[in-house]
Coordinates of N, CA, C and O and ligand atoms in Angstrom, one line a residue:
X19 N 0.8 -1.2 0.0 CA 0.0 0.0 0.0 C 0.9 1.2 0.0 O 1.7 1.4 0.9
X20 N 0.8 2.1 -0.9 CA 1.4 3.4 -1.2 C 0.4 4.5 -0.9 O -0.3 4.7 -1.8
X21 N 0.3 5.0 -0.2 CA -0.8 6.3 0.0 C 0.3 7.7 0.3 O 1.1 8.0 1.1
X22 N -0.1 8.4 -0.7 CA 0.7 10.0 -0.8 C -0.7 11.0 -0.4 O -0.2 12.1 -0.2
X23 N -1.8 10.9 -0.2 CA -2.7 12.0 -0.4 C -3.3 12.2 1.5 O -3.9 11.3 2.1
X24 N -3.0 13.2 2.0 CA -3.1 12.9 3.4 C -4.8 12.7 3.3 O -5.3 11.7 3.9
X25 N -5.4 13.3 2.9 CA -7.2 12.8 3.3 C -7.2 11.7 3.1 O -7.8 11.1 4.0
X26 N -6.7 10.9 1.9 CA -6.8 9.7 2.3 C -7.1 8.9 3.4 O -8.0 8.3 4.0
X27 N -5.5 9.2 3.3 CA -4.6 8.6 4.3 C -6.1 8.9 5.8 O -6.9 8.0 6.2
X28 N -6.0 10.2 6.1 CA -7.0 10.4 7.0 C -8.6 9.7 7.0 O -8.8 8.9 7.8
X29 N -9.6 10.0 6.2 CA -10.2 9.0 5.5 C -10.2 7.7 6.4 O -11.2 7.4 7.1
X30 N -9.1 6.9 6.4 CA -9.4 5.0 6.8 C -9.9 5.2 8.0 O -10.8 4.4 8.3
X31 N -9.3 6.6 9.2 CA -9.3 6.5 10.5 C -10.7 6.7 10.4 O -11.3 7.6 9.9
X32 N -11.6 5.2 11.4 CA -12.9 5.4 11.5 C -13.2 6.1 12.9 O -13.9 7.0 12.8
X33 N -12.8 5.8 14.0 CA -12.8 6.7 15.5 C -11.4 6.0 16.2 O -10.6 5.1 15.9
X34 N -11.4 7.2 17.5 CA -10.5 6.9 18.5 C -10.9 6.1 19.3 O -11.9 6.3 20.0
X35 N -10.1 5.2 19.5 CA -10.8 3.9 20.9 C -10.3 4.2 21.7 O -10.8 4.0 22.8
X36 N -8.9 4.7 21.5 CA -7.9 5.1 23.2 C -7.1 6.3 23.1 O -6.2 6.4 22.3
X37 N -7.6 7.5 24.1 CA -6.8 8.8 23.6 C -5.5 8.4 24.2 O -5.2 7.5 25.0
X38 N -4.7 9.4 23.6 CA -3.2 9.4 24.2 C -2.6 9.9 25.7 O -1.5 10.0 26.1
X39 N -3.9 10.3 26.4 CA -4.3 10.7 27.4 C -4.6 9.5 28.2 O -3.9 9.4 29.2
X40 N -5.5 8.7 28.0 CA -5.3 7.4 28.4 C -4.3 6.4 28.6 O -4.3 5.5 29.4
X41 N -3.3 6.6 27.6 CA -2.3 5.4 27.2 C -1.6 6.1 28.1 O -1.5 5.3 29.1
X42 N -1.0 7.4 28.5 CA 0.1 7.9 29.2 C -0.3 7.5 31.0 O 0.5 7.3 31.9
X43 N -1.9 7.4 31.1 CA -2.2 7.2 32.3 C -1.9 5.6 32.5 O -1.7 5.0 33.5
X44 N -2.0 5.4 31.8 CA -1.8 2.9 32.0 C -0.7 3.3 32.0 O -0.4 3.4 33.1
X45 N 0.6 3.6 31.0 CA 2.0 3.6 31.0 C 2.5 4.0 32.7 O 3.6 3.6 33.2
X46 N 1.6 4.8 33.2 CA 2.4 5.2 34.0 C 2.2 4.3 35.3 O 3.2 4.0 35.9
X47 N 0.7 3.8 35.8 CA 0.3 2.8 36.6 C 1.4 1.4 36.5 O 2.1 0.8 37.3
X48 N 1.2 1.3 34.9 CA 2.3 -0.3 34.7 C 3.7 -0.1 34.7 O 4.4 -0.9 34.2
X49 N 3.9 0.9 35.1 CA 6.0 1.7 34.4 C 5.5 1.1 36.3 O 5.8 0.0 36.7
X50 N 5.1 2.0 37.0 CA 5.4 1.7 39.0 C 5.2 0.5 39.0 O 6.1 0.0 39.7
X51 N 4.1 -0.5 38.5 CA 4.0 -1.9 38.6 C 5.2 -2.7 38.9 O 5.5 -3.3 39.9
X52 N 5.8 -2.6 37.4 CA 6.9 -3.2 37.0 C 8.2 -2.8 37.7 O 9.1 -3.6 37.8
X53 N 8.3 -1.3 38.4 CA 9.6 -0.7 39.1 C 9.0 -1.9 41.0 O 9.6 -2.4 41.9
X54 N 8.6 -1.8 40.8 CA 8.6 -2.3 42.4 C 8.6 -3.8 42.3 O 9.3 -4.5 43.1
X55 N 7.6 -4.4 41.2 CA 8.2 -5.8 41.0 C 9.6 -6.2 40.6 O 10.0 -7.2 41.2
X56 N 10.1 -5.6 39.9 CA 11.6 -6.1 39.5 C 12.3 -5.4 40.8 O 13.3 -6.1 40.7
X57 N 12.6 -4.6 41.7 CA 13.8 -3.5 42.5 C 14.4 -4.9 43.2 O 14.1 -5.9 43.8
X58 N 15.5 -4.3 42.7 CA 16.7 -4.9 43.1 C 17.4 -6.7 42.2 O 18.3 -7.5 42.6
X59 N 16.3 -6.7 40.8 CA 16.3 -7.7 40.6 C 16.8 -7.1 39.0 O 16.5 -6.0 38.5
X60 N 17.6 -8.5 38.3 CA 17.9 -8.1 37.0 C 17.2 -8.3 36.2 O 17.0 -9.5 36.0
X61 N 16.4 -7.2 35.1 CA 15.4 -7.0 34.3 C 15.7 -6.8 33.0 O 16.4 -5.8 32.8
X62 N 15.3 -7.6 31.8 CA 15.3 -7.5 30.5 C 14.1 -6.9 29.9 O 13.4 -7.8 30.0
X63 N 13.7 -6.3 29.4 CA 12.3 -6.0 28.1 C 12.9 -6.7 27.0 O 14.1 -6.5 26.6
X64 N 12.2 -7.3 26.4 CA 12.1 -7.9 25.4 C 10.7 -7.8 24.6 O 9.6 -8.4 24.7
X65 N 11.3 -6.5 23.4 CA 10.2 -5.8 22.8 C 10.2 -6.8 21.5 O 11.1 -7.6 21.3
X66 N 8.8 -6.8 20.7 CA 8.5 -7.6 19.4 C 8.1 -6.4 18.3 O 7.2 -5.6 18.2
X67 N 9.3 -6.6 17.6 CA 9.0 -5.1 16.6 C 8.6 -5.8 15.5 O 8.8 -7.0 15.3
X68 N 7.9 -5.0 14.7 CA 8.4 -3.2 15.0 C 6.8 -3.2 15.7 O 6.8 -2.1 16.4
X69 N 5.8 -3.7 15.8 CA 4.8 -3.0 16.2 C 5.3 -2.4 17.8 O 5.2 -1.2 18.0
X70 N 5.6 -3.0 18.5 CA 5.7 -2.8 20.0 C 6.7 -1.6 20.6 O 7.0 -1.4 21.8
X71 N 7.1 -0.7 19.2 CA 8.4 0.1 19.7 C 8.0 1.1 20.4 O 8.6 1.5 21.3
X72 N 6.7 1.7 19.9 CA 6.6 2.8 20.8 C 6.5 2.4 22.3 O 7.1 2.8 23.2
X73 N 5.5 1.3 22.3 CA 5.2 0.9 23.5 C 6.3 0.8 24.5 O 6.2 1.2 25.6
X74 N 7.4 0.3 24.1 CA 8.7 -0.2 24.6 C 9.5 0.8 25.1 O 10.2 0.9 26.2
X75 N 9.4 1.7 24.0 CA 10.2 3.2 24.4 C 9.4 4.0 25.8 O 10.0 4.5 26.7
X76 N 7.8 4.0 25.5 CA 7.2 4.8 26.7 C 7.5 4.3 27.9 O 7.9 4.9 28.8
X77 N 7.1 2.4 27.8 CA 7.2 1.9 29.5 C 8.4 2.2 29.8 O 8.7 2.9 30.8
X78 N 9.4 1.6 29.0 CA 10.9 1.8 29.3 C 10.9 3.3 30.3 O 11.2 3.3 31.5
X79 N 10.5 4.4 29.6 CA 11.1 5.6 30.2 C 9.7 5.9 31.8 O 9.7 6.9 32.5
X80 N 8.9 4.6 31.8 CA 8.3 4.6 32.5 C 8.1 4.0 34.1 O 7.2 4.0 35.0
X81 N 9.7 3.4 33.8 CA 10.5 2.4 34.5 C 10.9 3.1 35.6 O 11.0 4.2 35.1
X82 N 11.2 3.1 36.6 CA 11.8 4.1 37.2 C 13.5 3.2 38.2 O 14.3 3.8 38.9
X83 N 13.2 1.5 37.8 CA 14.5 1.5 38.3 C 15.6 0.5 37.5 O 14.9 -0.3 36.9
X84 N 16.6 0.3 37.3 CA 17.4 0.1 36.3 C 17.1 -1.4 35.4 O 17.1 -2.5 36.0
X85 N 17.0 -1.3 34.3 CA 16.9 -2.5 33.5 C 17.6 -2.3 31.8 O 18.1 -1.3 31.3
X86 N 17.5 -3.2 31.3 CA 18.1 -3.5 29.8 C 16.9 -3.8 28.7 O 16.0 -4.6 28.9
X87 N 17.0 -3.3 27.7 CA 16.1 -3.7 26.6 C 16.6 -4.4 25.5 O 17.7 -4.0 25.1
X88 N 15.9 -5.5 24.9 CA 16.5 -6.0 23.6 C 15.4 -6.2 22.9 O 14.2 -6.0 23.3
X89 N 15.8 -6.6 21.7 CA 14.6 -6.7 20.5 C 14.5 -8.1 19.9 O 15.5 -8.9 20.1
X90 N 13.2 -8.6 19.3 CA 12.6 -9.7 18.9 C 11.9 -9.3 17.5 O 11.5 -8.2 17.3
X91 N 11.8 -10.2 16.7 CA 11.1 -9.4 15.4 C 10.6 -11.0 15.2 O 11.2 -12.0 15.3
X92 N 9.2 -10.8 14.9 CA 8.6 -12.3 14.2 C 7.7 -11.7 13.2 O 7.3 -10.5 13.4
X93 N 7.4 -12.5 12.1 CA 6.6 -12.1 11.3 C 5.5 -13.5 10.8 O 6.0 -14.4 10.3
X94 N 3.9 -13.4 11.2 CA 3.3 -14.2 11.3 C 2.4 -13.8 9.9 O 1.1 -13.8 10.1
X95 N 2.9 -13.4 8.6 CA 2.3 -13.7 7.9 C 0.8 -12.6 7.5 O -0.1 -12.7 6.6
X96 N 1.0 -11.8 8.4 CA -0.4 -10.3 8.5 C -0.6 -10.0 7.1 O 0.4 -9.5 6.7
X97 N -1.4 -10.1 6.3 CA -1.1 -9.2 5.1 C -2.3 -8.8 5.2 O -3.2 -9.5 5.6
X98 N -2.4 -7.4 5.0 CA -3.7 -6.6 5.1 C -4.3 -6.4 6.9 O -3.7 -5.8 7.8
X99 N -5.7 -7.1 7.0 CA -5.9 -7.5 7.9 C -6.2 -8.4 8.5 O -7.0 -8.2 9.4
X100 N -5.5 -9.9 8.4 CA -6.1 -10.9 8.6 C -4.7 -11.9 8.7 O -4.0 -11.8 7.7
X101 N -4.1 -12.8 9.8 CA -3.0 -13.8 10.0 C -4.0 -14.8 9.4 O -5.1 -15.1 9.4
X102 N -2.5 -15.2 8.7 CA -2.5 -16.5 8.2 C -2.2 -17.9 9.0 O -2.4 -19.0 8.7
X103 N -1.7 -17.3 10.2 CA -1.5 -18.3 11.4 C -0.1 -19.1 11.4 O 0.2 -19.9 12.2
X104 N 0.9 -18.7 10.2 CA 2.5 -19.4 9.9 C 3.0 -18.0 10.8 O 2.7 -16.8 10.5
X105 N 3.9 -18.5 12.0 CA 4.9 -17.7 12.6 C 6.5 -17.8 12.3 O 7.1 -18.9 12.3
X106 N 6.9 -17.0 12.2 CA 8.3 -17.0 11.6 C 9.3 -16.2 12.6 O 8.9 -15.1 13.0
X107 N 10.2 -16.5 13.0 CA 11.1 -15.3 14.0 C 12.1 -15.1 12.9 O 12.6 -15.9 12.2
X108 N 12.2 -13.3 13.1 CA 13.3 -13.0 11.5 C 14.3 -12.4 12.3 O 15.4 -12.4 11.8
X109 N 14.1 -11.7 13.8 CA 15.0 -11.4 14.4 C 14.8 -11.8 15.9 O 13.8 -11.5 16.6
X110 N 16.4 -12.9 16.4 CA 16.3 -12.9 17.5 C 17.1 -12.6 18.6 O 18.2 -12.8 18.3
X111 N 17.1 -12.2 19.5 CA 18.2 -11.8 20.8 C 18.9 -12.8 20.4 O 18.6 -13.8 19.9
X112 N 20.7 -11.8 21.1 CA 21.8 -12.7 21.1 C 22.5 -13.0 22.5 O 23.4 -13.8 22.7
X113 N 21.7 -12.1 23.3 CA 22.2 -12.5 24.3 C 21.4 -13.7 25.0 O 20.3 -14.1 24.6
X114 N 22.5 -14.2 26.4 CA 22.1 -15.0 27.3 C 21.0 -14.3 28.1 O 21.1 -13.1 28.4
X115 N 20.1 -14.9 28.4 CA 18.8 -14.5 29.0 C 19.0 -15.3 30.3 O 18.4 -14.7 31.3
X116 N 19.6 -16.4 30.6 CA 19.3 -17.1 31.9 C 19.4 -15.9 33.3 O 18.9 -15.9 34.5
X117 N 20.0 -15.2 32.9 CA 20.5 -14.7 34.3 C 19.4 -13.2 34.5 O 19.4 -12.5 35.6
X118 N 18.6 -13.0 33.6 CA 17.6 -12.2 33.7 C 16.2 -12.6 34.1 O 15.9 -13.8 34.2
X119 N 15.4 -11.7 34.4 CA 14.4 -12.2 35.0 C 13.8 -10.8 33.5 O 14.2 -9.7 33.1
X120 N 12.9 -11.7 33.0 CA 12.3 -11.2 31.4 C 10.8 -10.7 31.5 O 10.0 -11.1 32.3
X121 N 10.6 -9.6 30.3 CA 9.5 -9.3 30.6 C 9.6 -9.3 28.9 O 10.7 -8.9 28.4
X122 N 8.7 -9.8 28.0 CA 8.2 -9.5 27.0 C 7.3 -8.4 26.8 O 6.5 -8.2 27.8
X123 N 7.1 -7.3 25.6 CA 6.5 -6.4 25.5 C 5.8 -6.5 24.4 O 6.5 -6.3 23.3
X124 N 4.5 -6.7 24.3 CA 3.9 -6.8 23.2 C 3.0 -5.5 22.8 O 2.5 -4.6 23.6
X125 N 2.8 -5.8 21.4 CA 1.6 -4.7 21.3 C 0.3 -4.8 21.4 O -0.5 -4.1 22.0
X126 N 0.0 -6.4 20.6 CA -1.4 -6.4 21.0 C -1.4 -8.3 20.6 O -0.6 -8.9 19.9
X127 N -2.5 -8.9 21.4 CA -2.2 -9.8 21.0 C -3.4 -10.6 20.5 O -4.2 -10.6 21.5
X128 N -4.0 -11.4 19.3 CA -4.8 -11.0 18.6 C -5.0 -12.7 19.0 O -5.6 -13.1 20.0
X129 N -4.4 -13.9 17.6 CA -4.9 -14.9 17.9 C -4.2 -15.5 18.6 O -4.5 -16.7 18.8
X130 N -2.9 -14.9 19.2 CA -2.3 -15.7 20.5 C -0.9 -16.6 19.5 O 0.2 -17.0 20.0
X131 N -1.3 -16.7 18.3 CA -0.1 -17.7 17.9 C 1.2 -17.0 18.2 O 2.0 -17.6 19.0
X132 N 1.6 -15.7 17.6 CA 2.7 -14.9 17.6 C 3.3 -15.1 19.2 O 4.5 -15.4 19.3
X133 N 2.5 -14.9 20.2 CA 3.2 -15.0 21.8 C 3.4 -16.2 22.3 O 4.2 -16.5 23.2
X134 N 2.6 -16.9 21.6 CA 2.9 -18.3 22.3 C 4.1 -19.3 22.0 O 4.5 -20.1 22.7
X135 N 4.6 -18.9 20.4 CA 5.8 -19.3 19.8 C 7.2 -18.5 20.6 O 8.3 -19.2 20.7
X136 N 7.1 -17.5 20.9 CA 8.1 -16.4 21.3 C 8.2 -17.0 22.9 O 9.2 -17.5 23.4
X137 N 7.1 -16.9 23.6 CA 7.0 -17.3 24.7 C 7.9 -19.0 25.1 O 8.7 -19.4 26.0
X138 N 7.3 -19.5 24.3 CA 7.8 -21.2 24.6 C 9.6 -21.2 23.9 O 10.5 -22.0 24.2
X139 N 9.7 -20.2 23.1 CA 11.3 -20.3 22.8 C 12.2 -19.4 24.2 O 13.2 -19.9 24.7
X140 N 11.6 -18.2 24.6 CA 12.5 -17.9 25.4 C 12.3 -18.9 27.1 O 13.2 -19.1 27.9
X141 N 11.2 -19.2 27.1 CA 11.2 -20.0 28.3 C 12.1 -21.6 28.7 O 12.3 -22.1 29.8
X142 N 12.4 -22.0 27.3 CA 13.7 -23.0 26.8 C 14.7 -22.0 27.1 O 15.3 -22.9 27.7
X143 N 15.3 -21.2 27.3 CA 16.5 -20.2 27.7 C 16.6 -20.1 29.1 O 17.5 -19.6 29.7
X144 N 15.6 -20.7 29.7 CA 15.7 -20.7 31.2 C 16.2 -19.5 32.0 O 17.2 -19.4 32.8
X145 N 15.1 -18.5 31.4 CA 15.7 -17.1 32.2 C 15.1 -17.4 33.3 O 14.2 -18.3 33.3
X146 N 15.4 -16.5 35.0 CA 15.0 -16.5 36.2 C 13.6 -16.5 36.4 O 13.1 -17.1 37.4
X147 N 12.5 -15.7 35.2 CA 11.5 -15.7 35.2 C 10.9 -15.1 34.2 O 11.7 -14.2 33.8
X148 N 9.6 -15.2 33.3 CA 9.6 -14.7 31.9 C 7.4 -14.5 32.5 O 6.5 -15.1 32.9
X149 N 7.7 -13.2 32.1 CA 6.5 -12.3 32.3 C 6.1 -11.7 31.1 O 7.1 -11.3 30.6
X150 N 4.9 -11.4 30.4 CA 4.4 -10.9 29.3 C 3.6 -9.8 29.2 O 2.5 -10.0 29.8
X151 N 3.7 -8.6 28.7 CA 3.0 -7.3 28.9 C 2.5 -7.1 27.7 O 3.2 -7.2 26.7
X152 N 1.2 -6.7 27.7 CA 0.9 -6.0 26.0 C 0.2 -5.0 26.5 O -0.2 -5.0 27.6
X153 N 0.0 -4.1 25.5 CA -0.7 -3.3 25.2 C -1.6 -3.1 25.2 O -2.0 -2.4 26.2
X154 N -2.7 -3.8 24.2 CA -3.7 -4.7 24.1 C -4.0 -6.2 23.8 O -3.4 -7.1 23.3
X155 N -5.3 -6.0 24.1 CA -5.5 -7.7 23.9 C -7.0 -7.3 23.3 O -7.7 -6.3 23.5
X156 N -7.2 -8.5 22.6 CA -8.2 -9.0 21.8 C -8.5 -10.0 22.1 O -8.4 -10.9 21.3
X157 N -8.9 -10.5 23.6 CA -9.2 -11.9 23.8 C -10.7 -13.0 22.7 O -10.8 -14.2 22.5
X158 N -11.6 -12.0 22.2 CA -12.4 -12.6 21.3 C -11.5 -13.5 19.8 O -11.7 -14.4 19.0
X159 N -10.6 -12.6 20.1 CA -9.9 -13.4 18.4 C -8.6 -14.7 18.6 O -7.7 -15.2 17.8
X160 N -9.0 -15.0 20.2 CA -7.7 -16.2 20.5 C -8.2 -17.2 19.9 O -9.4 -17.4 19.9
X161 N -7.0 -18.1 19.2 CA -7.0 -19.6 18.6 C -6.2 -20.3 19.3 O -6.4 -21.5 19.2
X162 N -5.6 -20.1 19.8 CA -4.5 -20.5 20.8 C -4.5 -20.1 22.4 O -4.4 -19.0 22.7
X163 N -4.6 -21.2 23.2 CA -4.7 -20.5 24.3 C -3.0 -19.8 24.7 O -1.9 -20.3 24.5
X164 N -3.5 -18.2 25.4 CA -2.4 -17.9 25.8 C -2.9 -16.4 26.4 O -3.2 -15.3 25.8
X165 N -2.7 -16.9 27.9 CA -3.3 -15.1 28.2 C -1.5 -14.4 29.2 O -0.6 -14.9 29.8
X166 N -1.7 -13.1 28.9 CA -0.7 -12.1 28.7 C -0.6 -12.3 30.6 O -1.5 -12.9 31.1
X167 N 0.6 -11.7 31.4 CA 0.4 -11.4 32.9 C -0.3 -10.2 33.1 O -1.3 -10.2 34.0
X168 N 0.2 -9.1 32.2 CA -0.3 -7.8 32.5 C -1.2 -7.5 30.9 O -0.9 -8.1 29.8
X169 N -2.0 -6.7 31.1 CA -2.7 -5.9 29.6 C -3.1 -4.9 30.1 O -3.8 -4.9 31.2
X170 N -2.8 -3.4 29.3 CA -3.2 -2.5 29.5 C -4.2 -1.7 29.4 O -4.6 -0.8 30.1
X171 N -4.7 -2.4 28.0 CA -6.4 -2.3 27.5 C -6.6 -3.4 26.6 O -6.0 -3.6 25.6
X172 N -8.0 -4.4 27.3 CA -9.0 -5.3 26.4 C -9.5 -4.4 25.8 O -9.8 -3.3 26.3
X173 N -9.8 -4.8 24.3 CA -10.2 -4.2 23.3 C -11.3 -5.3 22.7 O -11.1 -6.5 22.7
X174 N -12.4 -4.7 22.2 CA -13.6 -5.8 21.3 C -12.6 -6.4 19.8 O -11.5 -6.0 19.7
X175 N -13.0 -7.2 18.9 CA -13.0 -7.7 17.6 C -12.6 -6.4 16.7 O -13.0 -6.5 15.5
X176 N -11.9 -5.3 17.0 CA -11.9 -4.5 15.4 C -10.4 -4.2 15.0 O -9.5 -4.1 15.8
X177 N -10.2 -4.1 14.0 CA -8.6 -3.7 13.5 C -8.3 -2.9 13.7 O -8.8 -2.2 12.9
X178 N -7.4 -1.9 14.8 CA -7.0 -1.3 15.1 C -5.5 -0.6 14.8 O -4.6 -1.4 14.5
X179 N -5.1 0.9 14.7 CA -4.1 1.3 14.5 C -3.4 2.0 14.8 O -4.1 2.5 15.8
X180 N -2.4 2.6 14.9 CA -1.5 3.8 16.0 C -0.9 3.5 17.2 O -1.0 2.3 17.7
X181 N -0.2 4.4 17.8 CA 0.8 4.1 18.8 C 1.6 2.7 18.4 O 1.9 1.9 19.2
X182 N 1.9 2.6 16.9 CA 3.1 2.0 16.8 C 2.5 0.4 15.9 O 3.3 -0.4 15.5
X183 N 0.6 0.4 15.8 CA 0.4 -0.8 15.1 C 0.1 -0.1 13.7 O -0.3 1.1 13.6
X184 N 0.3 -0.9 12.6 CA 0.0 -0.3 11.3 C -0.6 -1.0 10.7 O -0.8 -2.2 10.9
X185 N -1.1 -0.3 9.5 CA -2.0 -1.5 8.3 C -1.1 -0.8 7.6 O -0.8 0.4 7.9
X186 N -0.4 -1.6 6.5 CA 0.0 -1.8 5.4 C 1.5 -1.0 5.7 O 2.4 -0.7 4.8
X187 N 1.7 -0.6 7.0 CA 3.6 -0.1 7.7 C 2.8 1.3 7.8 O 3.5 2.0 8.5
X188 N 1.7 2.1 7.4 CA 1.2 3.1 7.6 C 0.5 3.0 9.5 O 0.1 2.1 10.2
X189 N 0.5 4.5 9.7 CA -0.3 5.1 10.8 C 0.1 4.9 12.1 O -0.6 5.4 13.1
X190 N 1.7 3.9 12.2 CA 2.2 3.7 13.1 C 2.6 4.8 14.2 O 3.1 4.8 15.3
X191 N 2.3 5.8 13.3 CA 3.1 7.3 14.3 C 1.8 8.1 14.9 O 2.0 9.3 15.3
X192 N 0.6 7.6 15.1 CA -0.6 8.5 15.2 C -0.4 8.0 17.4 O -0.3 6.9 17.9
X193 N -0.4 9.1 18.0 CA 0.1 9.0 19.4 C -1.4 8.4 20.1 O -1.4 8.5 21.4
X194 N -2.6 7.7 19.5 CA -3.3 7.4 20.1 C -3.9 6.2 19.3 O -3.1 5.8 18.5
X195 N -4.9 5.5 19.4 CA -5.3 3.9 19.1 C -6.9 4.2 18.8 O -7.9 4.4 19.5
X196 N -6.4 4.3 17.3 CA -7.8 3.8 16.5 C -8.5 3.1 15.4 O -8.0 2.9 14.3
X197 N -10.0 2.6 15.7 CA -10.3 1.7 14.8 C -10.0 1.9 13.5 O -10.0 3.1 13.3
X198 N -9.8 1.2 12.5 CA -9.5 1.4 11.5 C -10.7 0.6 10.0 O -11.1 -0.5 10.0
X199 N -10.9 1.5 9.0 CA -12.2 0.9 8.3 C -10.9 -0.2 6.9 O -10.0 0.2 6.2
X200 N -11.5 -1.1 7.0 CA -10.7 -2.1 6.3 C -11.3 -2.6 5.0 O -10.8 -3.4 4.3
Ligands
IMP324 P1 -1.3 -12.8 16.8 O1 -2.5 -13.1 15.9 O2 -1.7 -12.8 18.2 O3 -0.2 -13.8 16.5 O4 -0.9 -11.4 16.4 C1 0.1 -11.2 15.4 C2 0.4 -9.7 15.2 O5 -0.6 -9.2 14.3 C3 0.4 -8.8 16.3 O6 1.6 -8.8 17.1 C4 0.3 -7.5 15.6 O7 1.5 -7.0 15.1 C5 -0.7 -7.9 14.4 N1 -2.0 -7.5 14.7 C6 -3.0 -8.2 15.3 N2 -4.2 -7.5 15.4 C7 -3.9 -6.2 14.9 C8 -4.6 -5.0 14.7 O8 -5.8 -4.9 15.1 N3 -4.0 -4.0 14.2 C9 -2.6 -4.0 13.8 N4 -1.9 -5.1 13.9 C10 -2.5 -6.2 14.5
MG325 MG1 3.3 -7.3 16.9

């Protein structure tokens, strides 16, 4: 998808489901969550890009006590709006994880396949402990069982976009989460 014409482009956005006002208030409740569960303990993020980067970047700076970030990239096949359910990892951490205690960061997690592959690979790594955070969740659209520790907003059945999710690599930069007409 190539789109040069911004009405278009503006146009797909059908409403806002989460202002950026909201997202800063969950960032900041789960940034203290996570600082008092990990204190004193060694902490990894392990973000799933690219959708999860903003997210990664806000909790990160939402952290308040010291940890490490690394990156994960899988690609399950999304084309348009719809998985095909084949998960692929195209980029994986190089470091040793055992001696971390892990937190995955997801953006949203839809039919469960993408977390549950990532999940069962780094849990074979026998880090200290491996915790999973998203964004959102779509629990109506699981095929796979697999529920998240923390989620910041359940969301109903609709395709959603911004703060960092895209249709077609577009709209990733919009600082708030909205439905999107498909
Ligand atoms: P899964 O179906 O749980 O494996 O989710 C796979 C990936 O699909 C997610 O990590 C997102 O990157 C993407 N995805 C799922 N639902 C949406 C959506 O509503 N908007 C944008 N991307 C989505
Ligand atoms: Mg993703």
């Amino acid at each position: 998808m190539v789109i040069t014409d911004v009405l278009e482009f503006q146009g797909r956005i059908k409403r806002t489901l989460i202002t950026e006002e909201e997202i800063k208030g969950k960032l900041k409740e789960y940034g203290e969550l996570l600082s008092r569960e990990y204190e004193g303990k060694p902490l990894l993020l392990v973000s799933i890009l690219k959708g999860a980067f903003i997210f990664l970047g806000d909790l990160s700076r939402n952290i308040t006590i010291p940890h490490e970030i690394a990156f994960m990239a899988a690609k399950s096949y999304f084309e348009g709006t719809s998985s095909s359910g084949d998960v692929k990892i195209t980029l994986d951490i190089a470091q040793d994880i055992s001696d971390y205690n892990v937190v995955i960061v997801e953006d949203i997690i839809d039919t469960g396949r993408t977390l549950k592959v990532i999940h069962e690979m780094l849990k074979g790594r026998k880090p200290l402990s491996l915790k999973v955070i998203t964004l959102l969740d779509k629990p109506e659209r699981r095929v796979v069982d697999f529920k998240p520790d923390y989620t910041l907003f359940t969301i109903p059945d609709h395709f959603v976009i911004g703060y960092g999710l895209d249709c077609g690599e577009y709209f990733r930069n919009l600082p708030y989460i909205a439905e999107y007409e498909s």
